[in-house]
CSV table of C-alpha atoms in Angstrom, one decimal:
chain,number,residue,atom,x,y,z
A,418,UNK,CA,-9.7,48.8,46.3
A,419,UNK,CA,-8.5,45.7,44.4
A,420,UNK,CA,-6.6,46.2,41.2
A,421,UNK,CA,-8.8,46.1,38.1
A,422,UNK,CA,-7.6,42.7,36.9
A,423,UNK,CA,-8.8,40.9,40.0
A,424,UNK,CA,-12.2,42.5,40.2
A,425,UNK,CA,-15.1,40.2,39.4
A,426,UNK,CA,-16.3,41.0,35.9
A,427,UNK,CA,-19.4,39.9,34.0
A,428,UNK,CA,-18.3,38.0,31.0
A,429,UNK,CA,-20.2,38.6,27.7
A,430,UNK,CA,-21.2,34.9,27.7
A,431,UNK,CA,-22.0,34.7,31.5
A,432,UNK,CA,-25.7,33.9,30.8
A,433,UNK,CA,-25.2,31.3,28.2
A,434,UNK,CA,-25.5,27.6,28.9
A,435,UNK,CA,-22.4,26.0,27.5
A,436,UNK,CA,-23.7,23.2,25.3
A,437,UNK,CA,-21.9,24.5,22.3
A,438,UNK,CA,-22.9,22.8,19.1
A,439,UNK,CA,-20.8,22.5,16.0
A,440,UNK,CA,-23.1,23.2,13.2
A,441,UNK,CA,-20.6,22.0,10.6
A,442,UNK,CA,-19.9,18.6,12.2
A,443,UNK,CA,-23.1,18.0,14.0
A,444,UNK,CA,-21.1,17.3,17.2
A,445,UNK,CA,-22.7,18.3,20.5
A,446,UNK,CA,-20.6,19.1,23.6
A,447,UNK,CA,-22.1,17.2,26.5
A,448,UNK,CA,-22.4,18.8,29.9
A,449,UNK,CA,-23.2,16.7,33.0
A,450,UNK,CA,-25.1,19.6,34.6
A,451,UNK,CA,-22.6,19.7,37.5
A,452,UNK,CA,-21.8,23.3,37.1
A,453,UNK,CA,-21.6,24.8,40.6
A,454,UNK,CA,-23.2,21.9,42.5
A,455,UNK,CA,-23.7,21.9,46.3
A,456,UNK,CA,-20.4,20.3,47.2
A,457,UNK,CA,-18.3,21.0,50.3
A,458,UNK,CA,-14.7,22.1,49.6
A,459,UNK,CA,-11.9,20.2,51.2
A,460,UNK,CA,-9.9,22.8,53.1
A,461,UNK,CA,-7.7,20.6,55.3
A,462,UNK,CA,-4.7,19.8,53.1
A,463,UNK,CA,-3.8,16.7,55.2
A,464,UNK,CA,-7.2,15.1,54.6
A,465,UNK,CA,-6.9,14.8,50.9
A,466,UNK,CA,-5.1,12.0,49.2
A,467,UNK,CA,-4.2,12.3,45.6
A,468,UNK,CA,-4.1,8.9,43.9
A,469,UNK,CA,-1.1,7.1,42.7
A,470,UNK,CA,-0.9,6.0,39.1
A,471,UNK,CA,-2.7,2.8,39.9
A,472,UNK,CA,-6.2,3.9,40.9
A,473,UNK,CA,-8.1,1.2,42.7
A,474,UNK,CA,-11.9,1.5,43.2
A,475,UNK,CA,-12.3,4.3,40.8
A,476,UNK,CA,-15.5,3.9,38.7
A,477,UNK,CA,-15.7,5.4,35.3
A,478,UNK,CA,-19.1,5.9,33.6
A,479,UNK,CA,-18.5,5.1,30.0
A,480,UNK,CA,-20.7,5.5,26.9
A,481,UNK,CA,-20.1,3.9,23.6
A,482,UNK,CA,-19.2,6.3,20.8
A,483,UNK,CA,-21.8,6.7,18.2
A,484,UNK,CA,-19.4,6.1,15.2
A,485,UNK,CA,-17.7,8.5,12.9
A,486,UNK,CA,-20.7,10.7,12.3
A,487,UNK,CA,-19.5,13.6,14.2
A,488,UNK,CA,-21.4,12.6,17.4
A,489,UNK,CA,-19.8,13.1,20.8
A,490,UNK,CA,-20.5,11.1,24.0
A,491,UNK,CA,-20.0,11.6,27.6
A,492,UNK,CA,-17.2,9.3,28.6
A,493,UNK,CA,-16.8,10.0,32.3
A,494,UNK,CA,-17.6,12.6,34.9
A,495,UNK,CA,-15.2,13.3,37.7
A,496,UNK,CA,-17.2,15.7,39.7
A,497,UNK,CA,-15.3,18.9,38.7
A,498,UNK,CA,-14.4,17.8,35.2
A,499,UNK,CA,-16.6,16.6,32.4
A,500,UNK,CA,-15.0,14.3,29.9
A,501,UNK,CA,-16.4,13.4,26.5
A,502,UNK,CA,-15.1,11.5,23.5
A,503,UNK,CA,-15.4,12.6,19.9
A,504,UNK,CA,-14.5,9.7,17.8
A,505,UNK,CA,-14.9,11.7,14.6
A,506,UNK,CA,-11.6,13.5,15.4
A,507,UNK,CA,-10.0,11.1,17.8
A,508,UNK,CA,-10.3,13.7,20.5
A,509,UNK,CA,-10.9,13.6,24.3
A,510,UNK,CA,-12.6,16.9,25.5
A,511,UNK,CA,-12.4,17.8,29.1
A,512,UNK,CA,-14.0,20.8,30.7
A,513,UNK,CA,-13.5,22.0,34.3
A,514,UNK,CA,-16.8,22.6,36.1
A,515,UNK,CA,-15.7,24.1,39.4
A,516,UNK,CA,-17.8,23.3,42.5
A,517,UNK,CA,-17.1,26.7,43.9
A,518,UNK,CA,-14.3,29.2,43.2
A,519,UNK,CA,-12.7,28.5,39.8
A,520,UNK,CA,-9.2,27.7,41.2
A,521,UNK,CA,-7.1,24.7,41.9
A,522,UNK,CA,-8.6,23.5,45.1
A,523,UNK,CA,-7.6,20.1,46.2
A,524,UNK,CA,-10.7,18.3,44.9
A,525,UNK,CA,-10.0,19.9,41.5
A,526,UNK,CA,-6.4,18.7,41.5
A,527,UNK,CA,-7.6,15.2,42.4
A,528,UNK,CA,-10.0,15.2,39.5
A,529,UNK,CA,-7.3,16.4,37.1
A,530,UNK,CA,-5.0,13.7,38.2
A,531,UNK,CA,-7.8,11.1,37.8
A,532,UNK,CA,-8.5,12.5,34.3
A,533,UNK,CA,-4.8,12.1,33.4
A,534,UNK,CA,-4.4,8.6,34.7
A,535,UNK,CA,-7.8,7.3,33.6
A,536,UNK,CA,-7.2,8.6,30.1
A,537,UNK,CA,-3.8,6.9,30.0
A,538,UNK,CA,-5.4,3.6,31.1
A,539,UNK,CA,-8.1,3.7,28.4
A,540,UNK,CA,-5.4,4.6,25.8
A,541,UNK,CA,-3.1,1.7,27.0
A,542,UNK,CA,-6.0,-0.7,27.0
A,543,UNK,CA,-6.8,0.2,23.4
A,544,UNK,CA,-10.2,1.6,24.3
A,545,UNK,CA,-9.5,5.0,22.9
A,546,UNK,CA,-7.4,5.7,19.8
A,547,UNK,CA,-6.5,9.0,21.3
A,548,UNK,CA,-4.7,11.6,19.1
A,549,UNK,CA,-5.7,14.9,20.8
A,550,UNK,CA,-6.7,15.9,24.4
A,551,UNK,CA,-8.4,19.2,25.0
A,552,UNK,CA,-8.9,21.0,28.3
A,553,UNK,CA,-11.1,24.0,28.8
A,554,UNK,CA,-13.5,25.4,31.3
A,555,UNK,CA,-17.3,25.8,31.6
A,556,UNK,CA,-17.0,28.6,34.2
A,557,UNK,CA,-18.1,31.8,32.3
A,558,UNK,CA,-15.1,34.1,31.5
A,559,UNK,CA,-12.6,32.0,33.4
A,560,UNK,CA,-10.2,29.2,32.5
A,561,UNK,CA,-8.7,29.0,36.0
A,562,UNK,CA,-7.6,31.6,38.6
A,563,UNK,CA,-4.8,29.6,40.1
A,564,UNK,CA,-4.0,28.4,43.6
A,565,UNK,CA,-6.4,28.1,46.5
A,566,UNK,CA,-5.7,31.4,48.3
A,567,UNK,CA,-7.9,30.6,51.3
A,568,UNK,CA,-6.0,27.4,51.9
A,569,UNK,CA,-2.7,29.3,51.5
A,570,UNK,CA,-3.7,31.9,54.0
A,571,UNK,CA,-4.9,29.3,56.5
A,572,UNK,CA,-1.6,27.4,56.2
A,573,UNK,CA,0.5,30.5,56.5
A,574,UNK,CA,-1.4,31.8,59.6
A,575,UNK,CA,-0.8,28.5,61.5
A,576,UNK,CA,2.8,28.2,60.2
A,577,UNK,CA,2.0,24.9,58.4
A,578,UNK,CA,5.0,24.4,56.1
A,579,UNK,CA,4.1,20.7,55.5
A,580,UNK,CA,0.6,21.6,54.4
A,581,UNK,CA,1.9,24.1,51.9
A,582,UNK,CA,4.5,21.7,50.6
A,583,UNK,CA,1.9,19.0,50.2
A,584,UNK,CA,-0.3,21.3,48.2
A,585,UNK,CA,2.6,22.3,46.1
A,586,UNK,CA,3.6,18.7,45.4
A,587,UNK,CA,0.0,18.0,44.4
A,588,UNK,CA,0.2,20.8,41.8
A,589,UNK,CA,3.6,19.9,40.4
A,590,UNK,CA,2.5,16.2,40.1
A,591,UNK,CA,-0.3,17.4,37.8
A,592,UNK,CA,2.0,19.9,36.0
A,593,UNK,CA,4.8,17.5,35.3
A,594,UNK,CA,2.3,14.8,34.0
A,595,UNK,CA,0.7,17.5,31.8
A,596,UNK,CA,4.1,18.6,30.4
A,597,UNK,CA,4.7,14.9,29.4
A,598,UNK,CA,1.2,14.5,27.9
A,599,UNK,CA,0.8,11.7,30.5
A,600,UNK,CA,3.3,9.7,28.5
A,601,UNK,CA,1.0,9.3,25.5
A,602,UNK,CA,1.9,10.1,21.8
A,603,UNK,CA,-0.7,12.7,21.4
A,604,UNK,CA,-1.1,16.5,21.1
A,605,UNK,CA,-2.5,18.4,24.1
A,606,UNK,CA,-4.6,21.5,23.5
A,607,UNK,CA,-5.6,24.2,26.1
A,608,UNK,CA,-8.8,26.1,25.3
A,609,UNK,CA,-8.9,29.5,27.1
A,610,UNK,CA,-12.3,31.1,26.8
A,611,UNK,CA,-11.6,33.3,29.8
A,612,UNK,CA,-8.9,34.4,32.3
A,613,UNK,CA,-5.9,32.2,33.1
A,614,UNK,CA,-4.1,33.8,36.1
A,615,UNK,CA,-1.5,32.5,38.4
A,616,UNK,CA,-1.6,28.7,38.6
A,617,UNK,CA,-4.2,28.8,35.8
A,618,UNK,CA,-1.6,30.3,33.5
A,619,UNK,CA,1.1,27.9,34.8
A,620,UNK,CA,-1.1,24.9,33.9
A,621,UNK,CA,-1.9,26.3,30.4
A,622,UNK,CA,1.8,26.7,29.7
A,623,UNK,CA,2.2,22.9,29.7
A,624,UNK,CA,0.1,22.3,26.7
A,625,UNK,CA,1.4,21.8,23.1
A,626,UNK,CA,-1.2,24.1,21.6
A,627,UNK,CA,-3.0,27.0,23.2
A,628,UNK,CA,-6.2,28.3,21.6
A,629,UNK,CA,-7.4,31.6,23.3
A,630,UNK,CA,-10.5,33.7,22.7
A,631,UNK,CA,-9.8,37.4,22.4
A,632,UNK,CA,-11.3,38.4,25.7
A,633,UNK,CA,-9.1,36.0,27.7
A,634,UNK,CA,-6.4,37.4,29.9
A,635,UNK,CA,-3.2,35.8,31.2
A,636,UNK,CA,-0.7,36.7,33.9
A,637,UNK,CA,1.1,35.9,37.1
A,638,UNK,CA,-0.1,38.4,39.8
A,639,UNK,CA,1.4,36.7,42.8
A,640,UNK,CA,3.9,39.6,43.3
A,641,UNK,CA,0.9,41.6,44.3
A,642,UNK,CA,0.9,39.9,47.7
A,643,UNK,CA,4.6,39.3,48.0
A,644,UNK,CA,4.8,35.7,46.6
A,645,UNK,CA,6.0,34.2,43.3
A,646,UNK,CA,4.4,31.5,41.1
A,647,UNK,CA,6.0,28.3,42.4
A,648,UNK,CA,4.3,25.5,40.4
A,649,UNK,CA,6.2,25.6,37.1
A,650,UNK,CA,5.9,29.2,35.7
A,651,UNK,CA,9.6,30.1,35.8
A,652,UNK,CA,10.7,26.7,34.6
A,653,UNK,CA,8.4,26.6,31.6
A,654,UNK,CA,8.5,30.3,30.6
A,655,UNK,CA,12.3,30.2,30.8
A,656,UNK,CA,12.2,27.3,28.3
A,657,UNK,CA,9.7,29.0,26.0
A,658,UNK,CA,10.8,32.7,26.2
A,659,UNK,CA,14.2,32.7,28.0
A,660,UNK,CA,15.0,33.6,31.6
A,661,UNK,CA,15.1,37.3,31.2
A,662,UNK,CA,11.5,37.4,29.8
A,663,UNK,CA,10.3,34.9,32.4
A,664,UNK,CA,11.6,37.1,35.2
A,665,UNK,CA,10.1,40.2,33.6
A,666,UNK,CA,6.7,38.6,33.5
A,667,UNK,CA,6.9,37.2,37.0
A,668,UNK,CA,8.3,40.3,38.7
A,669,UNK,CA,6.0,42.8,37.0
A,670,UNK,CA,2.8,40.9,37.7
A,671,UNK,CA,1.4,42.3,34.5
A,672,UNK,CA,-1.8,40.8,33.0
A,673,UNK,CA,-1.6,40.3,29.3
A,674,UNK,CA,-4.2,40.2,26.6
A,675,UNK,CA,-4.7,37.1,24.4
A,676,UNK,CA,-3.4,39.1,21.5
A,677,UNK,CA,-0.2,40.0,23.4
A,678,UNK,CA,0.3,36.3,24.3
A,679,UNK,CA,-0.2,35.4,20.6
A,680,UNK,CA,2.5,37.9,19.6
A,681,UNK,CA,4.9,36.4,22.2
A,682,UNK,CA,4.2,32.8,21.0
A,683,UNK,CA,2.5,31.5,24.1
A,684,UNK,CA,-1.0,31.5,22.4
A,685,UNK,CA,-0.9,29.3,19.2
A,686,UNK,CA,-4.4,30.3,17.8
A,687,UNK,CA,-6.3,33.5,18.5
A,688,UNK,CA,-10.1,33.1,18.1
A,689,UNK,CA,-13.0,35.4,18.3
A,690,UNK,CA,-15.1,35.3,21.4
A,691,UNK,CA,-17.5,32.3,21.3
A,692,UNK,CA,-15.5,30.6,18.5
A,693,UNK,CA,-12.8,28.9,20.6
A,694,UNK,CA,-14.3,25.4,20.4
A,695,UNK,CA,-14.8,25.6,16.7
A,696,UNK,CA,-11.1,26.9,16.3
A,697,UNK,CA,-10.0,23.8,18.2
A,698,UNK,CA,-11.9,21.6,15.8
A,699,UNK,CA,-10.6,23.4,12.8
A,700,UNK,CA,-7.0,23.0,14.0
A,701,UNK,CA,-7.5,19.3,14.6
A,702,UNK,CA,-9.1,18.6,11.3
A,703,UNK,CA,-6.5,20.6,9.5
A,704,UNK,CA,-3.6,18.9,11.2
A,705,UNK,CA,-4.7,15.3,11.7
A,706,UNK,CA,-3.0,14.2,8.5
A,707,UNK,CA,0.3,15.4,9.9
A,708,UNK,CA,-0.4,14.2,13.5
A,709,UNK,CA,2.6,11.9,13.8
A,710,UNK,CA,5.0,14.6,12.6
A,711,UNK,CA,3.6,17.2,15.0
A,712,UNK,CA,3.8,14.7,17.9
A,713,UNK,CA,7.4,14.1,17.0
A,714,UNK,CA,8.2,17.8,16.9
A,715,UNK,CA,6.7,18.5,20.4
A,716,UNK,CA,8.4,15.4,21.8
A,717,UNK,CA,11.8,16.6,20.4
A,718,UNK,CA,11.3,19.9,22.1
A,719,UNK,CA,10.7,18.2,25.4
A,720,UNK,CA,13.8,16.1,24.8
A,721,UNK,CA,16.0,19.1,23.9
A,722,UNK,CA,15.0,21.0,27.0
A,723,UNK,CA,13.6,18.5,29.5
A,724,UNK,CA,11.6,19.5,32.6
A,725,UNK,CA,12.9,17.6,35.5
A,726,UNK,CA,10.6,16.8,38.4
A,727,UNK,CA,13.4,17.5,40.9
A,728,UNK,CA,13.6,21.0,39.5
A,729,UNK,CA,9.9,21.6,40.1
A,730,UNK,CA,10.1,20.1,43.5
A,731,UNK,CA,13.0,22.3,44.7
A,732,UNK,CA,11.2,25.4,43.4
A,733,UNK,CA,7.8,24.6,45.0
A,734,UNK,CA,9.5,23.9,48.4
A,735,UNK,CA,11.3,27.3,48.1
A,736,UNK,CA,7.8,28.8,47.3
A,737,UNK,CA,6.3,27.2,50.5
A,738,UNK,CA,9.2,28.6,52.6
A,739,UNK,CA,8.7,32.0,51.1
A,740,UNK,CA,5.0,32.0,51.8
A,741,UNK,CA,5.6,31.7,55.5
A,742,UNK,CA,7.6,35.0,55.3
A,743,UNK,CA,4.6,37.0,54.2
A,744,UNK,CA,3.4,39.7,56.6
A,745,UNK,CA,-0.2,40.3,57.8
A,746,UNK,CA,-0.8,43.0,55.0
A,747,UNK,CA,0.0,40.4,52.4
A,748,UNK,CA,-2.4,37.9,54.0
A,749,UNK,CA,-5.2,40.4,54.1
A,750,UNK,CA,-4.8,41.1,50.4
A,751,UNK,CA,-4.6,37.3,49.7
A,752,UNK,CA,-8.0,36.9,51.5
A,753,UNK,CA,-9.5,39.8,49.6
A,754,UNK,CA,-8.5,38.2,46.4
A,755,UNK,CA,-10.0,35.0,47.5
A,756,UNK,CA,-13.2,36.9,48.3
A,757,UNK,CA,-13.2,38.5,44.8
A,758,UNK,CA,-12.9,35.0,43.3
A,759,UNK,CA,-15.9,33.8,45.4
A,760,UNK,CA,-18.0,36.7,44.2
A,761,UNK,CA,-17.6,35.4,40.7
A,762,UNK,CA,-19.7,32.4,41.7
A,763,UNK,CA,-22.7,34.4,43.0
């Protein structure tokens, strides 16, 4: 029997189509309809190339914003991330639309990297007067469940250290860029309308502002199968909460409620279920007059306690080496957890 926190659960909004409208502003969230398409997952880590900053041959489907009347237009669709632009609040909205399990499989990592680099290009070109970037998920009840456990197990079983390291590097490339807000003077907002576990929680920690609905859960359960979160959790939690608390959270494997995360200062805004998107809009509208000052505060924080890429690289390589020491019992549990994630898509 798997622990309760990894059992598939039916989310209260699981039967809703996420086309959430803002009745106050008249803005409509645009969904490409790519939720759970028939796409093959890429399982061979050596076959996937994550793009460099200069992305050649990448086509973006753009649409012209409809003016400052509250409308929102689809800007580009990356396969597993839908991106739309709301000119009325200078905000780029992105929602993960997982092709299969709601985790950081390699195609998802590739799409996140493309989202980061393409947004930066449009900002630098003057095409988008970006002030806020929001990342959420269209998967009911889940923000993200973390690393690709099937890929981990396959690499471990064949003793593939380079494969684990390559996957880890792909993760920290995204994490480090997210921590820096892709080198843009803006405020990043994570919208958790469901569970953020393992690497999903690690990613969420990179954002300046975290808006969470009450039913969302957060935690680092890797100790359950003898591993530790290696893609930034210790580094970022130690900076936000101190090393002692970071170690307590990692070693316990405890899963926290959104309210507990709010009390600890990880969650910035606590919203009622179904009201997360509106809470983000309210935050942005209320704080836009002070945008420059807020950006300055968050940038000062990163300067006071910078997150060095070399630190992330050393830790993720330690993580990969540790993974190869797991015993068959740990691998069986890892695969059972992956199967539990898969059942969420049925």
